[in-house]
């Protein structure tokens, strides 16, 4: 067993965007450098949205201008409209990620758009990226449940995935934005999305709000998914669940996968060090990672 | 899907035995009553070991004399030697649990016995319970990894399970005492134990030290396991990993299983209330549960 699983590190974008500590640009670049040292080769670092709405991402152009370009890392920028897509392309993002929303309630609250409107918007802006031969991916948010509407029909997720694929998304992610997925449902939704978009690569994005993230990742990997989002230190919550834990911690994911013999290309000890640095110096507040507290399997450290 | 999964609540014994707050007997009985109100029908409440070594369990005879006997609850007492077995039977435990250890290092440190010695001891004391027609179960500790010896051979776990079954254990539990199991390994070890002890019921006991407990439970349930240990509020650590989180929280397990349609007989909201009571009044220190913080799936609360 040495099947490779790609970890997409989302800490510098999804992780930091709602963090109460507004991290200065220089510290962000230090964070990004540490992640690269730990083996990360694909990460979200920028968000081209209205800086008044997301002040933590106001330095995204600057970040993209200063990240190291000689270390084989693919940098992902988030864009939710035409203007954002233009900025993402102009700053040299290696990939652009777009978000379709799977449910009305969250769509209205988060980006003031219905599922259909987000799909139609992607049709229009994906072509800008195609023109410049930059890959685009789509994350389907609240794909496992909506905090306002409750259950999200599996068919709607599949329909959105089909639309994303037909509009040229090279990868489709299912986002458990509020942390309500369960592993049985993960298996079912992965199968439905695969049937609707057989040629797109699948990526899964889980929050550990209710402790289920690693169970969901196990189910996803067993269902053949090879790309997993994770956030160093588990940073990044959801603005609609302010007290709850957010993204699953990269070091927790890497620990579980390595313990079972998978290959992520990440150095677990250095990722743990980075999470501890984040807590002590980068953010200066407690983080939700468990492996950063407990360490890996004891004898591996001893040896 | 309404397959029943039995939750064995271990908070009042395994949870409290290492807790820094020494809970008075009256508060323990309050805790036990709240757990019964939440739907628990099988729980560890007593430990018949040397009270000098485990002072938190010194009131076990008293607890057994005072627990309610008219609510259909099966009470489990722990016994590690002949004297303990005698006490467990004399106090009217409905079941007695014994611990075999799967690895030398932990066995030496925790109960000063080798795996073989614990198996031989069980042969001798199981007959005492058989004479009184009281069911006995065996937990195989460090069944997924040992903090001193590292990896624990799967064959050794299977051999111990076979010995437990031949000596009359009605149920065999695999204990991830230090929280190093991964779900792929769970599947393999469940299969090996089932082959070695085809007639024994299987129970799984996971710690969430490295965030993997629910993934392991998912793997166990998928492998056909119907009995899961959990501890209200996630209380109870391992004395060899003092800073780390211990048992998986009952409310987290129940949340995941109910969300997927399983039936545990437990009322999630009342279990969450009990965890919150434990934190605020029962122990007066923070606990590790995540669902007690985040709540269940939002719309279920709203409806």
Coordinates of C-alpha atoms in Angstrom, one line a residue:
Chain A
X1 CA 0.0 0.0 0.0
X2 CA 1.6 3.2 -1.1
X3 CA -1.2 4.7 -3.0
X4 CA -0.6 8.5 -3.3
X5 CA -3.2 10.9 -1.8
X6 CA -2.8 14.6 -2.7
X7 CA -3.4 17.0 0.2
X8 CA -4.5 20.5 -0.8
X9 CA -3.4 22.8 2.0
X10 CA -6.1 25.5 2.5
X11 CA -4.7 27.1 5.6
X12 CA -3.4 30.4 4.1
X13 CA -6.7 31.1 2.4
X14 CA -9.7 29.3 3.8
X15 CA -8.0 28.9 7.1
X16 CA -7.0 32.5 7.6
X17 CA -9.9 34.3 6.0
X18 CA -12.2 34.1 9.1
X19 CA -9.5 34.0 11.7
X20 CA -9.8 36.7 14.4
X21 CA -6.0 37.3 14.2
X22 CA -5.4 39.3 11.0
X23 CA -2.1 37.9 9.9
X24 CA 0.3 40.4 8.4
X25 CA 1.5 39.7 4.8
X26 CA 5.1 38.9 5.9
X27 CA 3.9 36.4 8.5
X28 CA 1.6 34.8 5.8
X29 CA 4.6 34.4 3.6
X30 CA 6.5 32.8 6.4
X31 CA 3.6 30.4 7.0
X32 CA 3.5 29.5 3.3
X33 CA 7.2 28.9 3.3
X34 CA 7.0 26.6 6.3
X35 CA 4.2 24.6 4.5
X36 CA 6.3 24.2 1.4
X37 CA 9.2 23.1 3.6
X38 CA 6.8 20.5 5.1
X39 CA 6.2 19.1 1.6
X40 CA 3.0 20.9 0.5
X41 CA 2.9 21.3 -3.3
X42 CA -0.6 22.6 -3.9
X43 CA -2.3 25.3 -1.8
X44 CA -4.9 27.9 -1.6
X45 CA -3.2 31.3 -0.8
X46 CA -5.4 34.0 -2.3
X47 CA -9.0 35.2 -2.5
X48 CA -10.1 37.7 -5.0
X49 CA -13.3 38.9 -3.4
X50 CA -14.3 42.3 -2.0
X51 CA -11.6 43.2 0.5
X52 CA -14.3 45.1 2.5
X53 CA -16.1 41.8 3.1
X54 CA -13.0 39.7 3.7
X55 CA -10.3 42.0 5.0
X56 CA -8.0 39.1 5.9
X57 CA -7.6 38.5 2.1
X58 CA -7.0 42.1 1.1
X59 CA -3.3 41.4 0.5
X60 CA -4.0 38.6 -2.0
X61 CA -2.4 40.5 -5.0
X62 CA 0.7 41.2 -2.9
X63 CA 0.8 37.5 -1.7
X64 CA 0.7 36.2 -5.2
X65 CA 3.5 38.7 -6.2
X66 CA 5.8 37.4 -3.4
X67 CA 5.3 33.6 -3.1
X68 CA 8.3 31.5 -4.2
X69 CA 7.8 30.4 -7.8
X70 CA 10.8 28.1 -8.0
X71 CA 9.7 25.3 -5.7
X72 CA 7.2 23.4 -7.8
X73 CA 4.2 24.6 -5.9
X74 CA 0.8 25.3 -7.5
X75 CA -1.0 28.3 -6.0
X76 CA -4.8 28.4 -6.0
X77 CA -6.8 31.7 -5.9
X78 CA -10.5 31.9 -5.1
X79 CA -12.8 33.9 -7.5
X80 CA -16.5 34.2 -7.2
X81 CA -17.2 36.6 -10.1
X82 CA -15.8 37.9 -13.3
X83 CA -13.8 40.7 -11.7
X84 CA -12.3 38.2 -9.2
X85 CA -11.4 35.8 -12.1
X86 CA -9.7 38.6 -13.9
X87 CA -7.6 39.4 -10.9
X88 CA -6.7 35.8 -10.2
X89 CA -5.5 35.4 -13.8
X90 CA -3.6 38.7 -13.8
X91 CA -1.7 37.8 -10.6
X92 CA -0.5 34.5 -12.0
X93 CA -2.5 32.0 -10.0
X94 CA -1.8 28.4 -11.2
X95 CA -5.4 27.5 -10.7
X96 CA -8.6 29.3 -9.9
X97 CA -11.3 27.9 -7.6
X98 CA -14.9 28.8 -7.9
X99 CA -17.7 28.0 -5.5
X100 CA -21.2 26.8 -6.5
X101 CA -23.6 26.6 -3.6
X102 CA -25.8 23.5 -3.2
X103 CA -28.6 25.1 -1.2
X104 CA -30.7 28.3 -1.3
X105 CA -30.4 29.3 2.3
X106 CA -26.6 29.3 2.6
X107 CA -26.3 30.7 -1.0
X108 CA -28.5 33.7 0.0
X109 CA -26.6 34.3 3.2
X110 CA -23.1 33.7 1.9
X111 CA -22.9 34.9 -1.6
X112 CA -26.4 36.2 -2.3
X113 CA -27.0 33.7 -5.1
X114 CA -29.1 30.6 -5.7
X115 CA -27.5 27.3 -6.8
X116 CA -28.7 27.9 -10.4
X117 CA -27.2 31.4 -10.4
X118 CA -23.8 30.2 -9.2
X119 CA -23.8 27.5 -11.9
X120 CA -24.8 30.1 -14.6
X121 CA -22.1 32.4 -13.3
X122 CA -19.5 29.7 -13.6
X123 CA -20.5 29.1 -17.3
X124 CA -19.6 32.7 -18.0
X125 CA -16.4 33.1 -16.1
X126 CA -14.8 29.7 -16.7
X127 CA -14.2 30.7 -20.3
X128 CA -11.9 33.5 -19.2
X129 CA -9.6 30.9 -17.6
X130 CA -9.9 28.6 -20.6
X131 CA -8.7 31.5 -22.8
X132 CA -5.5 31.7 -20.7
X133 CA -5.2 27.9 -20.3
X134 CA -5.4 28.2 -16.5
X135 CA -7.2 25.2 -14.9
X136 CA -10.4 25.9 -12.9
X137 CA -11.9 23.8 -10.2
X138 CA -15.4 24.1 -8.6
X139 CA -16.2 23.6 -4.9
X140 CA -19.8 22.7 -4.3
X141 CA -20.4 24.2 -0.8
X142 CA -22.9 22.9 1.8
X143 CA -22.9 19.7 -0.3
X144 CA -23.8 17.6 2.8
X145 CA -26.3 19.9 4.6
X146 CA -27.3 23.5 4.9
X147 CA -27.6 25.4 8.2
X148 CA -30.8 27.1 7.1
X149 CA -32.5 24.5 4.8
X150 CA -31.4 21.3 6.4
X151 CA -30.9 18.3 4.1
X152 CA -29.5 19.0 0.7
X153 CA -30.9 16.6 -2.0
X154 CA -28.1 14.4 -3.5
X155 CA -29.6 15.0 -7.0
X156 CA -28.9 18.7 -6.7
X157 CA -25.3 18.1 -5.9
X158 CA -25.0 15.7 -8.8
X159 CA -26.7 18.2 -11.2
X160 CA -24.3 21.0 -10.1
X161 CA -21.3 18.6 -10.6
X162 CA -22.5 17.8 -14.1
X163 CA -22.8 21.5 -14.9
X164 CA -19.3 22.2 -13.5
X165 CA -17.8 19.5 -15.6
X166 CA -19.5 20.6 -18.8
X167 CA -18.3 24.1 -18.2
X168 CA -14.8 22.8 -18.0
X169 CA -13.9 22.3 -14.4
X170 CA -11.0 20.0 -14.2
X171 CA -11.8 19.1 -10.6
X172 CA -14.9 19.1 -8.5
X173 CA -14.9 19.4 -4.7
X174 CA -17.7 18.6 -2.4
X175 CA -17.6 20.9 0.6
X176 CA -19.0 20.0 4.0
X177 CA -19.0 23.7 4.9
X178 CA -20.8 23.3 8.2
X179 CA -19.5 19.9 9.3
X180 CA -22.6 17.7 9.0
X181 CA -21.4 14.9 6.6
X182 CA -21.4 11.4 7.7
X183 CA -19.2 8.7 6.1
X184 CA -22.1 6.6 4.7
X185 CA -23.5 9.7 3.0
X186 CA -20.0 10.6 1.7
X187 CA -19.9 7.2 -0.1
X188 CA -23.3 7.8 -1.7
X189 CA -22.5 11.4 -2.8
X190 CA -19.2 10.5 -4.2
X191 CA -20.9 7.8 -6.3
X192 CA -23.6 10.2 -7.5
X193 CA -21.1 12.9 -8.5
X194 CA -18.9 10.4 -10.2
X195 CA -21.8 9.2 -12.3
X196 CA -22.8 12.8 -13.2
X197 CA -19.2 13.9 -14.0
X198 CA -17.2 10.8 -14.8
X199 CA -14.2 12.6 -16.3
X200 CA -13.7 15.2 -13.5
X201 CA -11.2 14.6 -10.7
X202 CA -12.9 14.6 -7.3
X203 CA -11.7 16.5 -4.2
X204 CA -13.3 16.4 -0.8
X205 CA -13.4 19.2 1.8
X206 CA -14.4 18.4 5.3
X207 CA -14.9 20.4 8.5
X208 CA -14.4 18.6 11.8
X209 CA -17.2 20.6 13.6
X210 CA -18.8 17.4 14.9
X211 CA -15.7 15.2 15.0
X212 CA -16.5 13.3 11.8
X213 CA -13.9 14.7 9.4
X214 CA -11.5 11.7 9.5
X215 CA -14.3 9.2 9.2
X216 CA -15.5 11.1 6.1
X217 CA -12.0 11.2 4.7
X218 CA -11.6 7.5 5.2
X219 CA -14.9 6.9 3.4
X220 CA -13.9 9.2 0.6
X221 CA -10.5 7.5 0.2
X222 CA -12.2 4.1 0.2
X223 CA -14.5 5.4 -2.5
X224 CA -11.5 6.1 -4.6
X225 CA -11.0 9.8 -4.0
X226 CA -7.4 10.9 -4.3
X227 CA -7.5 14.6 -3.4
X228 CA -8.3 15.9 0.1
X229 CA -8.4 19.5 1.4
X230 CA -6.9 20.2 4.9
X231 CA -5.8 23.1 6.9
X232 CA -2.6 23.2 9.0
X233 CA -3.6 23.4 12.6
X234 CA -7.3 23.0 11.7
X235 CA -7.6 26.7 11.4
X236 CA -10.6 28.3 9.6
X237 CA -14.2 28.1 10.7
X238 CA -17.5 29.0 9.2
X239 CA -18.9 32.4 9.9
X240 CA -22.3 30.8 10.5
X241 CA -21.0 28.6 13.3
X242 CA -18.6 31.0 15.1
X243 CA -17.9 28.8 18.1
X244 CA -17.3 25.6 16.3
X245 CA -14.1 24.0 15.0
X246 CA -13.6 24.3 11.3
X247 CA -11.4 22.7 8.7
X248 CA -9.9 19.3 9.5
X249 CA -6.2 19.7 10.5
X250 CA -3.6 18.7 7.9
X251 CA -1.4 17.0 10.4
X252 CA -4.4 14.8 11.6
X253 CA -5.2 13.8 8.1
X254 CA -1.5 13.1 7.2
X255 CA -1.1 11.1 10.4
X256 CA -4.0 8.8 9.7
X257 CA -3.1 8.3 6.0
X258 CA 0.6 7.6 6.8
X259 CA -0.3 5.3 9.6
X260 CA -2.2 3.2 7.1
X261 CA 0.6 3.3 4.5
X262 CA -0.6 6.0 2.1
X263 CA 1.9 8.5 0.6
X264 CA 1.0 12.2 0.8
X265 CA 4.5 13.6 0.2
X266 CA 4.2 15.6 3.4
X267 CA 6.7 15.4 6.3
X268 CA 4.4 14.8 9.3
X269 CA 6.9 16.1 11.9
X270 CA 7.4 19.3 10.0
X271 CA 3.7 19.8 9.6
X272 CA 3.2 19.3 13.3
X273 CA 6.0 21.9 13.9
X274 CA 4.2 24.3 11.6
X275 CA 0.9 23.9 13.4
X276 CA 2.7 24.5 16.8
X277 CA 4.4 27.6 15.3
X278 CA 1.0 28.8 14.1
X279 CA -0.5 28.5 17.6
X280 CA 2.5 30.0 19.4
X281 CA 3.6 32.7 17.0
X282 CA 1.6 32.9 13.8
X283 CA -1.8 33.4 15.3
X284 CA -1.1 33.4 19.1
X285 CA -4.4 31.6 20.0
X286 CA -5.3 27.9 20.5
X287 CA -5.8 25.7 17.5
X288 CA -7.9 22.6 17.0
X289 CA -5.4 20.1 15.8
X290 CA -5.2 16.9 17.9
X291 CA -2.0 15.3 16.4
X292 CA -0.1 18.6 17.1
X293 CA -1.0 18.0 20.8
X294 CA -0.6 14.2 21.0
X295 CA 2.2 13.7 18.5
X296 CA 2.3 10.8 16.0
X297 CA 2.5 7.1 16.9
X298 CA 5.0 7.1 19.8
X299 CA 7.5 4.6 18.5
X300 CA 7.9 6.4 15.3
X301 CA 9.0 9.5 17.2
X302 CA 11.3 7.4 19.3
X303 CA 13.0 5.7 16.4
Chain B
X1 CA -31.4 1.7 7.7
X2 CA -32.3 1.2 11.3
X3 CA -29.7 -1.3 12.3
X4 CA -29.2 -1.2 16.1
X5 CA -25.8 -0.3 17.5
X6 CA -25.3 -0.8 21.2
X7 CA -23.4 1.9 23.0
X8 CA -21.6 0.8 26.2
X9 CA -21.2 3.9 28.4
X10 CA -17.8 3.8 30.1
X11 CA -17.8 7.3 31.6
X12 CA -18.6 6.4 35.3
X13 CA -15.7 3.9 35.4
X14 CA -13.1 4.2 32.6
X15 CA -13.9 7.9 32.3
X16 CA -13.6 8.9 35.9
X17 CA -10.8 6.6 37.0
X18 CA -8.1 8.9 35.9
X19 CA -9.9 12.2 36.1
X20 CA -8.1 14.8 38.3
X21 CA -11.5 15.7 39.8
X22 CA -12.3 13.0 42.3
X23 CA -16.0 12.8 42.0
X24 CA -17.9 12.2 45.2
X25 CA -20.2 9.1 45.3
X26 CA -23.4 11.1 45.4
X27 CA -22.4 13.1 42.3
X28 CA -21.4 9.8 40.5
X29 CA -24.9 8.4 41.2
X30 CA -26.4 11.6 39.8
X31 CA -24.2 11.2 36.7
X32 CA -25.3 7.5 36.4
X33 CA -28.9 8.6 36.7
X34 CA -28.6 11.2 34.0
X35 CA -27.0 8.7 31.7
X36 CA -29.9 6.3 32.3
X37 CA -32.4 9.1 31.6
X38 CA -30.5 9.7 28.3
X39 CA -31.2 6.1 27.3
X40 CA -28.1 4.2 28.4
X41 CA -28.9 0.6 29.3
X42 CA -25.4 -0.9 29.7
X43 CA -22.5 0.8 31.5
X44 CA -19.2 0.4 33.3
X45 CA -19.7 1.8 36.8
X46 CA -17.2 0.0 39.1
X47 CA -13.6 -1.2 39.3
X48 CA -12.6 -3.8 41.8
X49 CA -8.9 -3.0 41.9
X50 CA -6.6 -1.8 44.7
X51 CA -8.1 1.4 45.9
X52 CA -4.7 2.7 46.8
X53 CA -3.7 2.5 43.1
X54 CA -7.1 3.8 41.7
X55 CA -8.5 6.0 44.5
X56 CA -11.3 7.3 42.2
X57 CA -12.8 3.9 42.2
X58 CA -12.6 3.2 46.0
X59 CA -16.3 3.6 46.4
X60 CA -17.2 0.9 43.9
X61 CA -18.9 -1.4 46.4
X62 CA -21.0 1.6 47.6
X63 CA -21.9 2.5 44.0
X64 CA -23.0 -1.0 43.2
X65 CA -25.2 -1.0 46.4
X66 CA -26.9 2.2 45.4
X67 CA -27.4 2.2 41.6
X68 CA -31.1 1.9 40.6
X69 CA -31.9 -1.8 39.8
X70 CA -35.4 -1.2 38.4
X71 CA -34.6 0.5 35.2
X72 CA -33.4 -2.3 33.0
X73 CA -29.7 -1.3 33.1
X74 CA -26.8 -3.8 33.1
X75 CA -23.9 -2.7 35.3
X76 CA -20.4 -3.8 34.5
X77 CA -17.6 -4.0 37.0
X78 CA -13.9 -4.4 36.2
X79 CA -11.8 -7.1 37.8
X80 CA -8.2 -7.9 37.1
X81 CA -7.6 -10.7 39.6
X82 CA -9.4 -13.3 41.7
X83 CA -10.0 -11.0 44.6
X84 CA -11.5 -8.4 42.3
X85 CA -13.7 -11.0 40.6
X86 CA -15.0 -12.1 44.0
X87 CA -15.9 -8.5 44.9
X88 CA -17.5 -7.9 41.6
X89 CA -19.7 -10.9 42.0
X90 CA -20.6 -10.2 45.6
X91 CA -21.7 -6.7 44.9
X92 CA -24.1 -7.9 42.2
X93 CA -22.5 -6.7 39.0
X94 CA -24.5 -7.9 36.0
X95 CA -21.3 -8.4 34.0
X96 CA -17.6 -8.6 34.8
X97 CA -15.0 -7.2 32.4
X98 CA -11.4 -8.5 32.5
X99 CA -8.4 -7.0 30.6
X100 CA -5.9 -9.0 28.7
X101 CA -2.9 -7.0 27.5
X102 CA -1.7 -7.4 23.9
X103 CA 1.9 -6.2 24.4
X104 CA 4.7 -6.7 27.0
X105 CA 5.6 -3.1 27.5
X106 CA 2.2 -1.8 28.4
X107 CA 1.4 -5.0 30.3
X108 CA 4.5 -4.5 32.5
X109 CA 3.8 -0.8 33.1
X110 CA 0.0 -1.1 33.6
X111 CA -0.7 -4.3 35.4
X112 CA 2.7 -6.0 35.8
X113 CA 1.9 -9.0 33.6
X114 CA 2.8 -10.3 30.2
X115 CA 0.1 -11.1 27.6
X116 CA 0.4 -14.8 28.4
X117 CA 0.0 -14.2 32.1
X118 CA -3.1 -12.1 31.6
X119 CA -4.6 -14.9 29.5
X120 CA -3.7 -17.6 32.0
X121 CA -5.2 -15.5 34.8
X122 CA -8.5 -15.2 32.9
X123 CA -8.6 -19.0 32.6
X124 CA -8.6 -19.2 36.3
X125 CA -11.0 -16.5 37.3
X126 CA -13.5 -16.8 34.5
X127 CA -14.7 -20.0 36.2
X128 CA -15.8 -18.0 39.3
X129 CA -18.2 -16.0 37.2
X130 CA -19.4 -19.1 35.3
X131 CA -20.2 -20.8 38.7
X132 CA -22.6 -17.9 39.4
X133 CA -23.8 -17.6 35.8
X134 CA -22.6 -14.0 35.5
X135 CA -21.4 -13.1 32.0
X136 CA -17.7 -12.1 31.6
X137 CA -16.2 -10.1 28.8
X138 CA -12.5 -9.5 27.9
X139 CA -11.0 -6.3 26.7
X140 CA -7.7 -6.8 24.9
X141 CA -5.8 -3.6 25.7
X142 CA -3.3 -1.9 23.4
X143 CA -4.7 -4.1 20.6
X144 CA -3.7 -1.5 17.9
X145 CA -0.3 -0.3 19.2
X146 CA 1.8 -0.1 22.4
X147 CA 3.5 3.1 23.6
X148 CA 6.6 1.2 24.6
X149 CA 6.8 -1.6 22.0
X150 CA 5.3 0.1 19.0
X151 CA 3.4 -2.2 16.6
X152 CA 1.4 -5.1 18.1
X153 CA 1.3 -8.2 15.8
X154 CA -2.2 -8.9 14.6
X155 CA -1.7 -12.6 15.3
X156 CA -1.1 -12.0 19.0
X157 CA -4.4 -10.2 19.2
X158 CA -6.1 -13.1 17.4
X159 CA -4.5 -15.6 19.7
X160 CA -5.6 -13.8 22.8
X161 CA -9.1 -13.5 21.4
X162 CA -9.2 -17.2 20.9
X163 CA -8.1 -17.9 24.4
X164 CA -10.7 -15.5 25.8
X165 CA -13.4 -17.2 23.8
X166 CA -12.3 -20.7 24.9
X167 CA -12.3 -19.6 28.5
X168 CA -15.9 -18.5 28.2
X169 CA -15.9 -14.7 27.4
X170 CA -19.3 -13.9 25.9
X171 CA -17.8 -10.7 24.4
X172 CA -14.4 -9.6 23.3
X173 CA -13.4 -6.0 23.0
X174 CA -10.4 -4.6 21.1
X175 CA -9.1 -1.6 23.0
X176 CA -7.2 1.2 21.3
X177 CA -5.8 2.3 24.7
X178 CA -3.4 5.0 23.4
X179 CA -5.3 6.1 20.3
X180 CA -3.2 4.8 17.4
X181 CA -5.7 2.7 15.5
X182 CA -6.4 3.5 11.9
X183 CA -9.6 2.4 10.1
X184 CA -7.9 0.2 7.6
X185 CA -6.2 -1.7 10.5
X186 CA -9.5 -1.9 12.3
X187 CA -11.0 -3.7 9.4
X188 CA -8.1 -6.2 9.4
X189 CA -8.1 -6.8 13.1
X190 CA -11.8 -7.3 13.3
X191 CA -11.6 -9.9 10.6
X192 CA -8.7 -11.7 12.3
X193 CA -10.4 -11.7 15.7
X194 CA -13.7 -12.9 14.2
X195 CA -11.8 -15.8 12.6
X196 CA -10.1 -16.7 15.9
X197 CA -13.3 -16.4 18.0
X198 CA -16.3 -16.8 15.6
X199 CA -18.9 -17.2 18.3
X200 CA -17.9 -14.3 20.6
X201 CA -19.6 -10.9 20.2
X202 CA -17.2 -8.1 19.3
X203 CA -17.0 -4.8 21.0
X204 CA -14.6 -1.9 20.0
X205 CA -13.1 0.6 22.4
X206 CA -11.5 3.7 20.8
X207 CA -9.7 6.7 22.1
X208 CA -9.7 10.0 20.1
X209 CA -6.2 10.9 21.0
X210 CA -5.3 11.5 17.3
X211 CA -8.8 12.4 16.0
X212 CA -9.3 9.0 14.4
X213 CA -12.0 7.5 16.8
X214 CA -15.0 8.1 14.6
X215 CA -13.2 6.9 11.5
X216 CA -12.3 3.7 13.4
X217 CA -15.9 3.3 14.6
X218 CA -17.2 3.7 11.1
X219 CA -14.8 1.0 9.9
X220 CA -15.9 -1.3 12.8
X221 CA -19.6 -0.8 12.1
X222 CA -19.0 -1.4 8.4
X223 CA -17.2 -4.6 9.4
X224 CA -20.3 -5.7 11.2
X225 CA -19.5 -4.7 14.8
X226 CA -22.6 -3.9 16.8
X227 CA -21.2 -2.9 20.2
X228 CA -19.2 0.3 20.8
X229 CA -17.7 1.7 23.9
X230 CA -18.0 5.5 24.5
X231 CA -17.7 7.9 27.3
X232 CA -20.0 10.9 27.9
X233 CA -18.1 14.1 27.3
X234 CA -15.1 12.1 26.1
X235 CA -13.8 11.9 29.7
X236 CA -11.0 9.5 30.6
X237 CA -7.5 9.5 29.4
X238 CA -4.6 7.2 29.5
X239 CA -2.1 7.7 32.4
X240 CA 0.7 7.1 29.9
X241 CA -0.5 10.1 27.7
X242 CA -1.5 12.6 30.3
X243 CA -2.0 15.6 28.1
X244 CA -3.9 13.8 25.4
X245 CA -7.6 13.4 24.8
X246 CA -8.9 10.0 25.8
X247 CA -12.1 8.1 25.2
X248 CA -14.3 9.0 22.3
X249 CA -17.3 11.1 23.4
X250 CA -20.7 9.2 23.5
X251 CA -22.5 12.2 22.1
X252 CA -20.1 12.4 19.1
X253 CA -20.6 8.7 18.4
X254 CA -24.4 8.9 18.8
X255 CA -24.5 12.0 16.6
X256 CA -22.7 10.2 13.7
X257 CA -24.6 7.0 13.9
X258 CA -28.0 8.7 14.2
X259 CA -27.2 11.1 11.3
X260 CA -26.6 7.9 9.2
X261 CA -29.9 6.3 10.4
X262 CA -28.6 3.8 13.0
X263 CA -30.5 3.2 16.2
X264 CA -28.6 3.5 19.5
X265 CA -31.6 3.9 21.8
X266 CA -29.9 7.1 23.2
X267 CA -31.5 10.5 23.2
X268 CA -28.8 12.7 21.7
X269 CA -30.1 16.0 23.2
X270 CA -30.2 14.5 26.7
X271 CA -26.7 13.0 26.2
X272 CA -25.4 16.5 25.1
X273 CA -27.1 18.0 28.2
X274 CA -25.4 15.4 30.4
X275 CA -22.0 16.2 28.9
X276 CA -22.5 19.9 29.5
X277 CA -23.6 19.2 33.1
X278 CA -20.4 17.1 33.5
X279 CA -18.3 20.0 32.3
X280 CA -20.1 22.7 34.3
X281 CA -21.0 20.9 37.5
X282 CA -19.9 17.3 37.6
X283 CA -16.2 17.8 37.0
X284 CA -15.8 21.6 36.6
X285 CA -13.2 21.4 34.0
X286 CA -13.3 21.4 30.1
X287 CA -14.2 18.2 28.3
X288 CA -13.2 17.0 24.8
X289 CA -16.6 16.4 23.2
X290 CA -17.2 18.2 20.0
X291 CA -21.0 17.7 19.5
X292 CA -21.5 19.1 23.0
X293 CA -19.9 22.3 21.7
X294 CA -21.4 22.4 18.2
X295 CA -24.8 20.7 18.7
X296 CA -26.3 18.3 16.3
X297 CA -27.3 18.9 12.8
X298 CA -28.8 22.5 13.0
X299 CA -32.2 21.8 11.4
X300 CA -32.9 19.0 13.8
X301 CA -32.5 21.4 16.7
X302 CA -34.7 24.0 14.9
X303 CA -37.5 21.6 14.2

